[in-house]
């Protein structure tokens, strides 16, 4: 029997909430499962990742395969909470900040 550790989607429409489950690869996404080994909520800030890493590693030794999404969650859980993430700025915002910096530099040169 091929066993996978994957996400099972719960929650309402446009409000996803995932459970990390061990299930037969042939079972439906939200269908029959063998064991629940964690939870993931992408809607909270910061995202909530609650995994039982011991159970996951135990299942891996038994031959269970991680899906790509669960691999990313396990990696994030092992690293711990991130420090501060940089806010991405648009090209317009970067150009505007450059203009403000030039203007401030020009005023400093005049004085």
PDB file of N, CA and C in Angstrom:
ATOM      1  N   UNK A   1       0.852  -1.179   0.000  1.00  0.00           N
ATOM      2  CA  UNK A   1       0.000   0.000   0.000  1.00  0.00           C
ATOM      3  C   UNK A   1       0.900   1.246   0.000  1.00  0.00           C
ATOM      4  N   UNK A   2       0.666   2.149  -0.938  1.00  0.00           N
ATOM      5  CA  UNK A   2       1.423   3.404  -1.020  1.00  0.00           C
ATOM      6  C   UNK A   2       0.800   4.415  -0.060  1.00  0.00           C
ATOM      7  N   UNK A   3       1.624   4.901   0.861  1.00  0.00           N
ATOM      8  CA  UNK A   3       1.140   5.830   1.883  1.00  0.00           C
ATOM      9  C   UNK A   3       1.773   7.193   1.639  1.00  0.00           C
ATOM     10  N   UNK A   4       0.954   8.237   1.729  1.00  0.00           N
ATOM     11  CA  UNK A   4       1.433   9.604   1.548  1.00  0.00           C
ATOM     12  C   UNK A   4       1.062  10.447   2.762  1.00  0.00           C
ATOM     13  N   UNK A   5       1.933  11.415   3.043  1.00  0.00           N
ATOM     14  CA  UNK A   5       1.622  12.422   4.055  1.00  0.00           C
ATOM     15  C   UNK A   5       1.260  13.670   3.274  1.00  0.00           C
ATOM     16  N   UNK A   6       0.018  14.086   3.378  1.00  0.00           N
ATOM     17  CA  UNK A   6      -0.485  15.177   2.537  1.00  0.00           C
ATOM     18  C   UNK A   6      -1.460  16.056   3.293  1.00  0.00           C
ATOM     19  N   UNK A   7      -1.930  17.102   2.593  1.00  0.00           N
ATOM     20  CA  UNK A   7      -2.885  18.032   3.186  1.00  0.00           C
ATOM     21  C   UNK A   7      -4.311  17.594   2.872  1.00  0.00           C
ATOM     22  N   UNK A   8      -5.183  17.715   3.856  1.00  0.00           N
ATOM     23  CA  UNK A   8      -6.616  17.506   3.667  1.00  0.00           C
ATOM     24  C   UNK A   8      -7.285  18.843   3.961  1.00  0.00           C
ATOM     25  N   UNK A   9      -8.048  19.348   2.995  1.00  0.00           N
ATOM     26  CA  UNK A   9      -8.635  20.687   3.131  1.00  0.00           C
ATOM     27  C   UNK A   9      -9.925  20.625   3.932  1.00  0.00           C
ATOM     28  N   UNK A  10     -10.037  21.547   4.863  1.00  0.00           N
ATOM     29  CA  UNK A  10     -11.253  21.722   5.648  1.00  0.00           C
ATOM     30  C   UNK A  10     -11.560  23.207   5.655  1.00  0.00           C
ATOM     31  N   UNK A  11     -12.601  23.598   6.337  1.00  0.00           N
ATOM     32  CA  UNK A  11     -12.980  25.003   6.358  1.00  0.00           C
ATOM     33  C   UNK A  11     -14.021  25.282   5.286  1.00  0.00           C
ATOM     34  N   UNK A  12     -14.528  26.492   5.312  1.00  0.00           N
ATOM     35  CA  UNK A  12     -15.584  26.846   4.369  1.00  0.00           C
ATOM     36  C   UNK A  12     -14.997  27.444   3.088  1.00  0.00           C
ATOM     37  N   UNK A  13     -15.881  27.842   2.223  1.00  0.00           N
ATOM     38  CA  UNK A  13     -15.482  28.415   0.941  1.00  0.00           C
ATOM     39  C   UNK A  13     -14.635  29.673   1.160  1.00  0.00           C
ATOM     40  N   UNK A  14     -13.482  29.722   0.520  1.00  0.00           N
ATOM     41  CA  UNK A  14     -12.525  30.833   0.577  1.00  0.00           C
ATOM     42  C   UNK A  14     -11.947  31.048   1.982  1.00  0.00           C
ATOM     43  N   UNK A  15     -12.099  30.080   2.874  1.00  0.00           N
ATOM     44  CA  UNK A  15     -11.539  30.135   4.227  1.00  0.00           C
ATOM     45  C   UNK A  15     -10.850  28.797   4.514  1.00  0.00           C
ATOM     46  N   UNK A  16      -9.774  28.481   3.781  1.00  0.00           N
ATOM     47  CA  UNK A  16      -9.177  27.155   3.918  1.00  0.00           C
ATOM     48  C   UNK A  16      -8.483  26.942   5.257  1.00  0.00           C
ATOM     49  N   UNK A  17      -8.515  25.708   5.667  1.00  0.00           N
ATOM     50  CA  UNK A  17      -7.844  25.257   6.871  1.00  0.00           C
ATOM     51  C   UNK A  17      -7.421  23.830   6.561  1.00  0.00           C
ATOM     52  N   UNK A  18      -6.176  23.506   6.782  1.00  0.00           N
ATOM     53  CA  UNK A  18      -5.675  22.203   6.354  1.00  0.00           C
ATOM     54  C   UNK A  18      -5.263  21.339   7.535  1.00  0.00           C
ATOM     55  N   UNK A  19      -5.450  20.055   7.379  1.00  0.00           N
ATOM     56  CA  UNK A  19      -4.920  19.067   8.314  1.00  0.00           C
ATOM     57  C   UNK A  19      -3.853  18.278   7.571  1.00  0.00           C
ATOM     58  N   UNK A  20      -2.744  18.029   8.223  1.00  0.00           N
ATOM     59  CA  UNK A  20      -1.693  17.206   7.635  1.00  0.00           C
ATOM     60  C   UNK A  20      -2.002  15.781   8.059  1.00  0.00           C
ATOM     61  N   UNK A  21      -2.265  14.908   7.068  1.00  0.00           N
ATOM     62  CA  UNK A  21      -2.723  13.554   7.362  1.00  0.00           C
ATOM     63  C   UNK A  21      -1.858  12.514   6.665  1.00  0.00           C
ATOM     64  N   UNK A  22      -1.874  11.325   7.228  1.00  0.00           N
ATOM     65  CA  UNK A  22      -1.261  10.155   6.611  1.00  0.00           C
ATOM     66  C   UNK A  22      -2.412   9.382   5.998  1.00  0.00           C
ATOM     67  N   UNK A  23      -2.336   9.135   4.678  1.00  0.00           N
ATOM     68  CA  UNK A  23      -3.439   8.469   4.003  1.00  0.00           C
ATOM     69  C   UNK A  23      -2.923   7.598   2.871  1.00  0.00           C
ATOM     70  N   UNK A  24      -3.730   6.642   2.472  1.00  0.00           N
ATOM     71  CA  UNK A  24      -3.418   5.828   1.308  1.00  0.00           C
ATOM     72  C   UNK A  24      -3.439   6.746   0.090  1.00  0.00           C
ATOM     73  N   UNK A  25      -2.496   6.579  -0.813  1.00  0.00           N
ATOM     74  CA  UNK A  25      -2.387   7.451  -1.982  1.00  0.00           C
ATOM     75  C   UNK A  25      -3.633   7.372  -2.865  1.00  0.00           C
ATOM     76  N   UNK A  26      -4.357   6.255  -2.788  1.00  0.00           N
ATOM     77  CA  UNK A  26      -5.537   6.078  -3.647  1.00  0.00           C
ATOM     78  C   UNK A  26      -6.803   6.696  -3.039  1.00  0.00           C
ATOM     79  N   UNK A  27      -6.759   7.064  -1.772  1.00  0.00           N
ATOM     80  CA  UNK A  27      -7.928   7.638  -1.097  1.00  0.00           C
ATOM     81  C   UNK A  27      -8.166   9.068  -1.582  1.00  0.00           C
ATOM     82  N   UNK A  28      -9.403   9.539  -1.559  1.00  0.00           N
ATOM     83  CA  UNK A  28      -9.688  10.922  -1.960  1.00  0.00           C
ATOM     84  C   UNK A  28      -9.009  11.924  -1.029  1.00  0.00           C
ATOM     85  N   UNK A  29      -8.848  13.151  -1.504  1.00  0.00           N
ATOM     86  CA  UNK A  29      -8.139  14.189  -0.745  1.00  0.00           C
ATOM     87  C   UNK A  29      -8.676  14.348   0.670  1.00  0.00           C
ATOM     88  N   UNK A  30      -9.973  14.455   0.815  1.00  0.00           N
ATOM     89  CA  UNK A  30     -10.578  14.663   2.130  1.00  0.00           C
ATOM     90  C   UNK A  30     -11.234  13.389   2.647  1.00  0.00           C
ATOM     91  N   UNK A  31     -10.879  12.263   2.052  1.00  0.00           N
ATOM     92  CA  UNK A  31     -11.515  11.003   2.408  1.00  0.00           C
ATOM     93  C   UNK A  31     -10.846  10.297   3.564  1.00  0.00           C
ATOM     94  N   UNK A  32     -10.843   8.973   3.473  1.00  0.00           N
ATOM     95  CA  UNK A  32     -10.346   8.137   4.558  1.00  0.00           C
ATOM     96  C   UNK A  32      -8.865   8.407   4.833  1.00  0.00           C
ATOM     97  N   UNK A  33      -8.539   8.519   6.103  1.00  0.00           N
ATOM     98  CA  UNK A  33      -7.153   8.758   6.475  1.00  0.00           C
ATOM     99  C   UNK A  33      -6.724   7.738   7.517  1.00  0.00           C
ATOM    100  N   UNK A  34      -5.407   7.605   7.662  1.00  0.00           N
ATOM    101  CA  UNK A  34      -4.865   6.676   8.651  1.00  0.00           C
ATOM    102  C   UNK A  34      -4.633   7.399   9.973  1.00  0.00           C
ATOM    103  N   UNK A  35      -3.989   8.576   9.887  1.00  0.00           N
ATOM    104  CA  UNK A  35      -3.688   9.333  11.105  1.00  0.00           C
ATOM    105  C   UNK A  35      -3.508  10.806  10.767  1.00  0.00           C
ATOM    106  N   UNK A  36      -3.913  11.663  11.700  1.00  0.00           N
ATOM    107  CA  UNK A  36      -3.676  13.101  11.559  1.00  0.00           C
ATOM    108  C   UNK A  36      -2.389  13.431  12.306  1.00  0.00           C
ATOM    109  N   UNK A  37      -1.440  14.104  11.611  1.00  0.00           N
ATOM    110  CA  UNK A  37      -0.143  14.392  12.224  1.00  0.00           C
ATOM    111  C   UNK A  37       0.132  15.888  12.349  1.00  0.00           C
ATOM    112  N   UNK A  38      -0.820  16.734  11.996  1.00  0.00           N
ATOM    113  CA  UNK A  38      -0.603  18.164  12.152  1.00  0.00           C
ATOM    114  C   UNK A  38      -1.734  18.984  11.573  1.00  0.00           C
ATOM    115  N   UNK A  39      -1.563  20.300  11.725  1.00  0.00           N
ATOM    116  CA  UNK A  39      -2.551  21.260  11.218  1.00  0.00           C
ATOM    117  C   UNK A  39      -1.821  22.456  10.626  1.00  0.00           C
ATOM    118  N   UNK A  40      -2.474  23.109   9.655  1.00  0.00           N
ATOM    119  CA  UNK A  40      -1.892  24.285   9.001  1.00  0.00           C
ATOM    120  C   UNK A  40      -3.011  25.257   8.676  1.00  0.00           C
ATOM    121  N   UNK A  41      -2.844  26.510   9.154  1.00  0.00           N
ATOM    122  CA  UNK A  41      -3.832  27.550   8.876  1.00  0.00           C
ATOM    123  C   UNK A  41      -3.127  28.711   8.168  1.00  0.00           C
ATOM    124  N   UNK A  42      -3.338  28.871   6.855  1.00  0.00           N
ATOM    125  CA  UNK A  42      -2.672  29.937   6.117  1.00  0.00           C
ATOM    126  C   UNK A  42      -3.296  31.314   6.305  1.00  0.00           C
ATOM    127  N   UNK A  43      -4.438  31.409   6.962  1.00  0.00           N
ATOM    128  CA  UNK A  43      -5.135  32.688   7.078  1.00  0.00           C
ATOM    129  C   UNK A  43      -4.683  33.523   8.269  1.00  0.00           C
ATOM    130  N   UNK A  44      -4.040  32.914   9.244  1.00  0.00           N
ATOM    131  CA  UNK A  44      -3.578  33.684  10.394  1.00  0.00           C
ATOM    132  C   UNK A  44      -2.286  34.409  10.046  1.00  0.00           C
ATOM    133  N   UNK A  45      -1.972  35.437  10.814  1.00  0.00           N
ATOM    134  CA  UNK A  45      -0.725  36.175  10.595  1.00  0.00           C
ATOM    135  C   UNK A  45       0.084  36.116  11.859  1.00  0.00           C
ATOM    136  N   UNK A  46       1.216  35.461  11.896  1.00  0.00           N
ATOM    137  CA  UNK A  46       1.829  34.641  10.856  1.00  0.00           C
ATOM    138  C   UNK A  46       1.084  33.309  10.713  1.00  0.00           C
ATOM    139  N   UNK A  47       1.353  32.619   9.613  1.00  0.00           N
ATOM    140  CA  UNK A  47       0.664  31.362   9.336  1.00  0.00           C
ATOM    141  C   UNK A  47       0.926  30.355  10.453  1.00  0.00           C
ATOM    142  N   UNK A  48      -0.128  29.652  10.856  1.00  0.00           N
ATOM    143  CA  UNK A  48      -0.016  28.684  11.946  1.00  0.00           C
ATOM    144  C   UNK A  48       0.370  27.324  11.380  1.00  0.00           C
ATOM    145  N   UNK A  49       1.518  26.821  11.822  1.00  0.00           N
ATOM    146  CA  UNK A  49       1.968  25.488  11.418  1.00  0.00           C
ATOM    147  C   UNK A  49       2.173  24.689  12.690  1.00  0.00           C
ATOM    148  N   UNK A  50       1.348  23.683  12.899  1.00  0.00           N
ATOM    149  CA  UNK A  50       1.425  22.849  14.095  1.00  0.00           C
ATOM    150  C   UNK A  50       1.592  21.402  13.642  1.00  0.00           C
ATOM    151  N   UNK A  51       2.837  20.904  13.647  1.00  0.00           N
ATOM    152  CA  UNK A  51       3.127  19.559  13.174  1.00  0.00           C
ATOM    153  C   UNK A  51       3.748  18.718  14.278  1.00  0.00           C
ATOM    154  N   UNK A  52       3.440  17.435  14.267  1.00  0.00           N
ATOM    155  CA  UNK A  52       4.102  16.482  15.156  1.00  0.00           C
ATOM    156  C   UNK A  52       5.243  15.869  14.346  1.00  0.00           C
ATOM    157  N   UNK A  53       6.423  16.476  14.442  1.00  0.00           N
ATOM    158  CA  UNK A  53       7.562  16.075  13.622  1.00  0.00           C
ATOM    159  C   UNK A  53       8.028  14.654  13.934  1.00  0.00           C
ATOM    160  N   UNK A  54       7.843  14.210  15.176  1.00  0.00           N
ATOM    161  CA  UNK A  54       8.228  12.842  15.533  1.00  0.00           C
ATOM    162  C   UNK A  54       7.376  11.823  14.791  1.00  0.00           C
ATOM    163  N   UNK A  55       6.066  12.057  14.747  1.00  0.00           N
ATOM    164  CA  UNK A  55       5.176  11.138  14.032  1.00  0.00           C
ATOM    165  C   UNK A  55       5.482  11.140  12.540  1.00  0.00           C
ATOM    166  N   UNK A  56       5.767  12.332  12.001  1.00  0.00           N
ATOM    167  CA  UNK A  56       6.066  12.429  10.567  1.00  0.00           C
ATOM    168  C   UNK A  56       7.330  11.645  10.239  1.00  0.00           C
ATOM    169  N   UNK A  57       8.378  11.813  11.052  1.00  0.00           N
ATOM    170  CA  UNK A  57       9.615  11.079  10.788  1.00  0.00           C
ATOM    171  C   UNK A  57       9.411   9.579  10.977  1.00  0.00           C
ATOM    172  N   UNK A  58       8.556   9.187  11.949  1.00  0.00           N
ATOM    173  CA  UNK A  58       8.247   7.777  12.153  1.00  0.00           C
ATOM    174  C   UNK A  58       7.563   7.195  10.922  1.00  0.00           C
ATOM    175  N   UNK A  59       6.602   7.929  10.358  1.00  0.00           N
ATOM    176  CA  UNK A  59       5.913   7.459   9.166  1.00  0.00           C
ATOM    177  C   UNK A  59       6.857   7.404   7.966  1.00  0.00           C
ATOM    178  N   UNK A  60       7.799   8.343   7.890  1.00  0.00           N
ATOM    179  CA  UNK A  60       8.760   8.322   6.795  1.00  0.00           C
ATOM    180  C   UNK A  60       9.648   7.083   6.875  1.00  0.00           C
ATOM    181  N   UNK A  61      10.025   6.688   8.084  1.00  0.00           N
ATOM    182  CA  UNK A  61      10.841   5.474   8.218  1.00  0.00           C
ATOM    183  C   UNK A  61      10.054   4.233   7.809  1.00  0.00           C
ATOM    184  N   UNK A  62       8.733   4.302   7.931  1.00  0.00           N
ATOM    185  CA  UNK A  62       7.881   3.192   7.503  1.00  0.00           C
ATOM    186  C   UNK A  62       7.628   3.213   5.998  1.00  0.00           C
ATOM    187  N   UNK A  63       8.088   4.276   5.302  1.00  0.00           N
ATOM    188  CA  UNK A  63       7.955   4.323   3.843  1.00  0.00           C
ATOM    189  C   UNK A  63       6.974   5.340   3.313  1.00  0.00           C
ATOM    190  N   UNK A  64       6.374   6.146   4.164  1.00  0.00           N
ATOM    191  CA  UNK A  64       5.420   7.165   3.695  1.00  0.00           C
ATOM    192  C   UNK A  64       6.168   8.272   2.960  1.00  0.00           C
ATOM    193  N   UNK A  65       5.569   8.775   1.896  1.00  0.00           N
ATOM    194  CA  UNK A  65       6.165   9.835   1.087  1.00  0.00           C
ATOM    195  C   UNK A  65       5.486  11.164   1.403  1.00  0.00           C
ATOM    196  N   UNK A  66       6.296  12.223   1.511  1.00  0.00           N
ATOM    197  CA  UNK A  66       5.757  13.570   1.732  1.00  0.00           C
ATOM    198  C   UNK A  66       5.394  14.195   0.394  1.00  0.00           C
ATOM    199  N   UNK A  67       4.285  14.930   0.349  1.00  0.00           N
ATOM    200  CA  UNK A  67       3.979  15.704  -0.843  1.00  0.00           C
ATOM    201  C   UNK A  67       4.829  16.978  -0.804  1.00  0.00           C
ATOM    202  N   UNK A  68       4.895  17.695  -1.917  1.00  0.00           N
ATOM    203  CA  UNK A  68       5.710  18.910  -1.983  1.00  0.00           C
ATOM    204  C   UNK A  68       5.248  19.956  -0.972  1.00  0.00           C
ATOM    205  N   UNK A  69       3.933  20.117  -0.824  1.00  0.00           N
ATOM    206  CA  UNK A  69       3.403  21.115   0.118  1.00  0.00           C
ATOM    207  C   UNK A  69       3.783  20.758   1.549  1.00  0.00           C
ATOM    208  N   UNK A  70       3.703  19.492   1.897  1.00  0.00           N
ATOM    209  CA  UNK A  70       4.031  19.071   3.260  1.00  0.00           C
ATOM    210  C   UNK A  70       5.541  19.183   3.496  1.00  0.00           C
ATOM    211  N   UNK A  71       6.350  18.913   2.468  1.00  0.00           N
ATOM    212  CA  UNK A  71       7.805  19.098   2.604  1.00  0.00           C
ATOM    213  C   UNK A  71       8.119  20.542   2.978  1.00  0.00           C
ATOM    214  N   UNK A  72       7.452  21.479   2.313  1.00  0.00           N
ATOM    215  CA  UNK A  72       7.672  22.899   2.596  1.00  0.00           C
ATOM    216  C   UNK A  72       7.234  23.238   4.022  1.00  0.00           C
ATOM    217  N   UNK A  73       6.119  22.671   4.474  1.00  0.00           N
ATOM    218  CA  UNK A  73       5.639  22.935   5.835  1.00  0.00           C
ATOM    219  C   UNK A  73       6.588  22.355   6.875  1.00  0.00           C
ATOM    220  N   UNK A  74       7.098  21.161   6.627  1.00  0.00           N
ATOM    221  CA  UNK A  74       8.037  20.535   7.567  1.00  0.00           C
ATOM    222  C   UNK A  74       9.313  21.361   7.657  1.00  0.00           C
ATOM    223  N   UNK A  75       9.789  21.821   6.513  1.00  0.00           N
ATOM    224  CA  UNK A  75      10.997  22.653   6.487  1.00  0.00           C
ATOM    225  C   UNK A  75      10.759  23.941   7.279  1.00  0.00           C
ATOM    226  N   UNK A  76       9.617  24.572   7.086  1.00  0.00           N
ATOM    227  CA  UNK A  76       9.289  25.809   7.798  1.00  0.00           C
ATOM    228  C   UNK A  76       9.150  25.548   9.298  1.00  0.00           C
ATOM    229  N   UNK A  77       8.562  24.416   9.671  1.00  0.00           N
ATOM    230  CA  UNK A  77       8.386  24.096  11.086  1.00  0.00           C
ATOM    231  C   UNK A  77       9.729  23.820  11.753  1.00  0.00           C
ATOM    232  N   UNK A  78      10.650  23.191  11.033  1.00  0.00           N
ATOM    233  CA  UNK A  78      11.975  22.900  11.596  1.00  0.00           C
ATOM    234  C   UNK A  78      12.800  24.168  11.767  1.00  0.00           C
ATOM    235  N   UNK A  79      12.645  25.130  10.851  1.00  0.00           N
ATOM    236  CA  UNK A  79      13.386  26.386  10.934  1.00  0.00           C
ATOM    237  C   UNK A  79      12.868  27.274  12.054  1.00  0.00           C
ATOM    238  N   UNK A  80      11.616  27.116  12.414  1.00  0.00           N
ATOM    239  CA  UNK A  80      11.021  27.951  13.454  1.00  0.00           C
ATOM    240  C   UNK A  80      10.442  29.220  12.845  1.00  0.00           C
ATOM    241  N   UNK A  81       9.930  30.105  13.693  1.00  0.00           N
ATOM    242  CA  UNK A  81       9.332  31.335  13.169  1.00  0.00           C
ATOM    243  C   UNK A  81      10.389  32.232  12.530  1.00  0.00           C
ATOM    244  N   UNK A  82      10.019  32.815  11.421  1.00  0.00           N
ATOM    245  CA  UNK A  82      10.928  33.720  10.717  1.00  0.00           C
ATOM    246  C   UNK A  82      11.091  34.998  11.521  1.00  0.00           C
ATOM    247  N   UNK A  83      12.222  35.647  11.321  1.00  0.00           N
ATOM    248  CA  UNK A  83      12.435  36.941  11.965  1.00  0.00           C
ATOM    249  C   UNK A  83      11.449  37.921  11.329  1.00  0.00           C
ATOM    250  N   UNK A  84      11.888  38.965  10.773  1.00  0.00           N
ATOM    251  CA  UNK A  84      10.994  39.929  10.151  1.00  0.00           C
ATOM    252  C   UNK A  84      11.110  39.796   8.645  1.00  0.00           C
ATOM    253  N   UNK A  85       9.987  39.685   7.966  1.00  0.00           N
ATOM    254  CA  UNK A  85      10.014  39.572   6.515  1.00  0.00           C
ATOM    255  C   UNK A  85       9.992  40.963   5.900  1.00  0.00           C
ATOM    256  N   UNK A  86      10.737  41.122   4.828  1.00  0.00           N
ATOM    257  CA  UNK A  86      10.797  42.409   4.140  1.00  0.00           C
ATOM    258  C   UNK A  86       9.518  42.609   3.327  1.00  0.00           C
ATOM    259  N   UNK A  87       9.006  43.798   3.365  1.00  0.00           N
ATOM    260  CA  UNK A  87       7.802  44.123   2.614  1.00  0.00           C
ATOM    261  C   UNK A  87       8.207  44.422   1.176  1.00  0.00           C
ATOM    262  N   UNK A  88       7.535  43.760   0.231  1.00  0.00           N
ATOM    263  CA  UNK A  88       7.846  43.995  -1.176  1.00  0.00           C
ATOM    264  C   UNK A  88       7.243  45.326  -1.604  1.00  0.00           C
ATOM    265  N   UNK A  89       8.030  46.090  -2.358  1.00  0.00           N
ATOM    266  CA  UNK A  89       7.567  47.389  -2.827  1.00  0.00           C
ATOM    267  C   UNK A  89       7.409  47.349  -4.341  1.00  0.00           C
ATOM    268  N   UNK A  90       6.420  48.096  -4.831  1.00  0.00           N
ATOM    269  CA  UNK A  90       6.184  48.151  -6.264  1.00  0.00           C
ATOM    270  C   UNK A  90       7.218  49.062  -6.924  1.00  0.00           C
ATOM    271  N   UNK A  91       7.303  48.964  -8.244  1.00  0.00           N
ATOM    272  CA  UNK A  91       8.251  49.795  -8.996  1.00  0.00           C
ATOM    273  C   UNK A  91       7.918  51.273  -8.832  1.00  0.00           C
ATOM    274  N   UNK A  92       6.630  51.598  -8.810  1.00  0.00           N
ATOM    275  CA  UNK A  92       6.213  52.990  -8.634  1.00  0.00           C
ATOM    276  C   UNK A  92       6.659  53.514  -7.274  1.00  0.00           C
ATOM    277  N   UNK A  93       6.495  52.693  -6.258  1.00  0.00           N
ATOM    278  CA  UNK A  93       6.867  53.111  -4.911  1.00  0.00           C
ATOM    279  C   UNK A  93       8.389  53.300  -4.807  1.00  0.00           C
ATOM    280  N   UNK A  94       9.152  52.403  -5.423  1.00  0.00           N
ATOM    281  CA  UNK A  94      10.606  52.537  -5.408  1.00  0.00           C
ATOM    282  C   UNK A  94      11.052  53.804  -6.141  1.00  0.00           C
ATOM    283  N   UNK A  95      10.408  54.109  -7.290  1.00  0.00           N
ATOM    284  CA  UNK A  95      10.741  55.311  -8.050  1.00  0.00           C
ATOM    285  C   UNK A  95      10.401  56.567  -7.246  1.00  0.00           C
ATOM    286  N   UNK A  96       9.273  56.562  -6.573  1.00  0.00           N
ATOM    287  CA  UNK A  96       8.866  57.709  -5.768  1.00  0.00           C
ATOM    288  C   UNK A  96       9.853  57.940  -4.626  1.00  0.00           C
ATOM    289  N   UNK A  97      10.306  56.868  -3.973  1.00  0.00           N
ATOM    290  CA  UNK A  97      11.278  56.995  -2.888  1.00  0.00           C
ATOM    291  C   UNK A  97      12.614  57.525  -3.403  1.00  0.00           C
ATOM    292  N   UNK A  98      12.990  57.117  -4.624  1.00  0.00           N
ATOM    293  CA  UNK A  98      14.234  57.606  -5.224  1.00  0.00           C
ATOM    294  C   UNK A  98      14.134  59.111  -5.488  1.00  0.00           C
ATOM    295  N   UNK A  99      12.979  59.577  -5.977  1.00  0.00           N
ATOM    296  CA  UNK A  99      12.776  61.007  -6.235  1.00  0.00           C
ATOM    297  C   UNK A  99      12.857  61.802  -4.935  1.00  0.00           C
ATOM    298  N   UNK A 100      12.240  61.297  -3.884  1.00  0.00           N
ATOM    299  CA  UNK A 100      12.273  61.976  -2.584  1.00  0.00           C
ATOM    300  C   UNK A 100      13.706  62.050  -2.073  1.00  0.00           C
ATOM    301  N   UNK A 101      14.458  60.990  -2.253  1.00  0.00           N
ATOM    302  CA  UNK A 101      15.854  60.973  -1.805  1.00  0.00           C
ATOM    303  C   UNK A 101      16.685  61.990  -2.593  1.00  0.00           C
ATOM    304  N   UNK A 102      16.439  62.082  -3.918  1.00  0.00           N
ATOM    305  CA  UNK A 102      17.161  63.059  -4.751  1.00  0.00           C
ATOM    306  C   UNK A 102      16.830  64.481  -4.313  1.00  0.00           C
ATOM    307  N   UNK A 103      15.547  64.731  -4.041  1.00  0.00           N
ATOM    308  CA  UNK A 103      15.128  66.067  -3.622  1.00  0.00           C
ATOM    309  C   UNK A 103      15.768  66.426  -2.284  1.00  0.00           C
ATOM    310  N   UNK A 104      15.819  65.502  -1.377  1.00  0.00           N
ATOM    311  CA  UNK A 104      16.440  65.758  -0.067  1.00  0.00           C
ATOM    312  C   UNK A 104      17.940  66.004  -0.223  1.00  0.00           C
ATOM    313  N   UNK A 105      18.559  65.274  -1.134  1.00  0.00           N
ATOM    314  CA  UNK A 105      19.986  65.439  -1.384  1.00  0.00           C
ATOM    315  C   UNK A 105      20.262  66.818  -2.010  1.00  0.00           C
ATOM    316  N   UNK A 106      19.382  67.234  -2.919  1.00  0.00           N
ATOM    317  CA  UNK A 106      19.529  68.541  -3.563  1.00  0.00           C
ATOM    318  C   UNK A 106      19.376  69.662  -2.530  1.00  0.00           C
ATOM    319  N   UNK A 107      18.422  69.536  -1.624  1.00  0.00           N
ATOM    320  CA  UNK A 107      18.221  70.553  -0.570  1.00  0.00           C
ATOM    321  C   UNK A 107      19.430  70.607   0.350  1.00  0.00           C
ATOM    322  N   UNK A 108      20.003  69.465   0.646  1.00  0.00           N
ATOM    323  CA  UNK A 108      21.187  69.424   1.506  1.00  0.00           C
ATOM    324  C   UNK A 108      22.370  70.069   0.841  1.00  0.00           C
ATOM    325  N   UNK A 109      22.476  69.967  -0.461  1.00  0.00           N
ATOM    326  CA  UNK A 109      23.594  70.565  -1.192  1.00  0.00           C
ATOM    327  C   UNK A 109      23.440  72.088  -1.265  1.00  0.00           C
ATOM    328  N   UNK A 110      22.190  72.603  -1.326  1.00  0.00           N
ATOM    329  CA  UNK A 110      21.964  74.048  -1.417  1.00  0.00           C
ATOM    330  C   UNK A 110      22.319  74.748  -0.101  1.00  0.00           C
ATOM    331  N   UNK A 111      22.153  74.092   1.008  1.00  0.00           N
ATOM    332  CA  UNK A 111      22.391  74.726   2.303  1.00  0.00           C
ATOM    333  C   UNK A 111      23.814  74.807   2.605  1.00  0.00           C
TER     334      UNK A 111
END
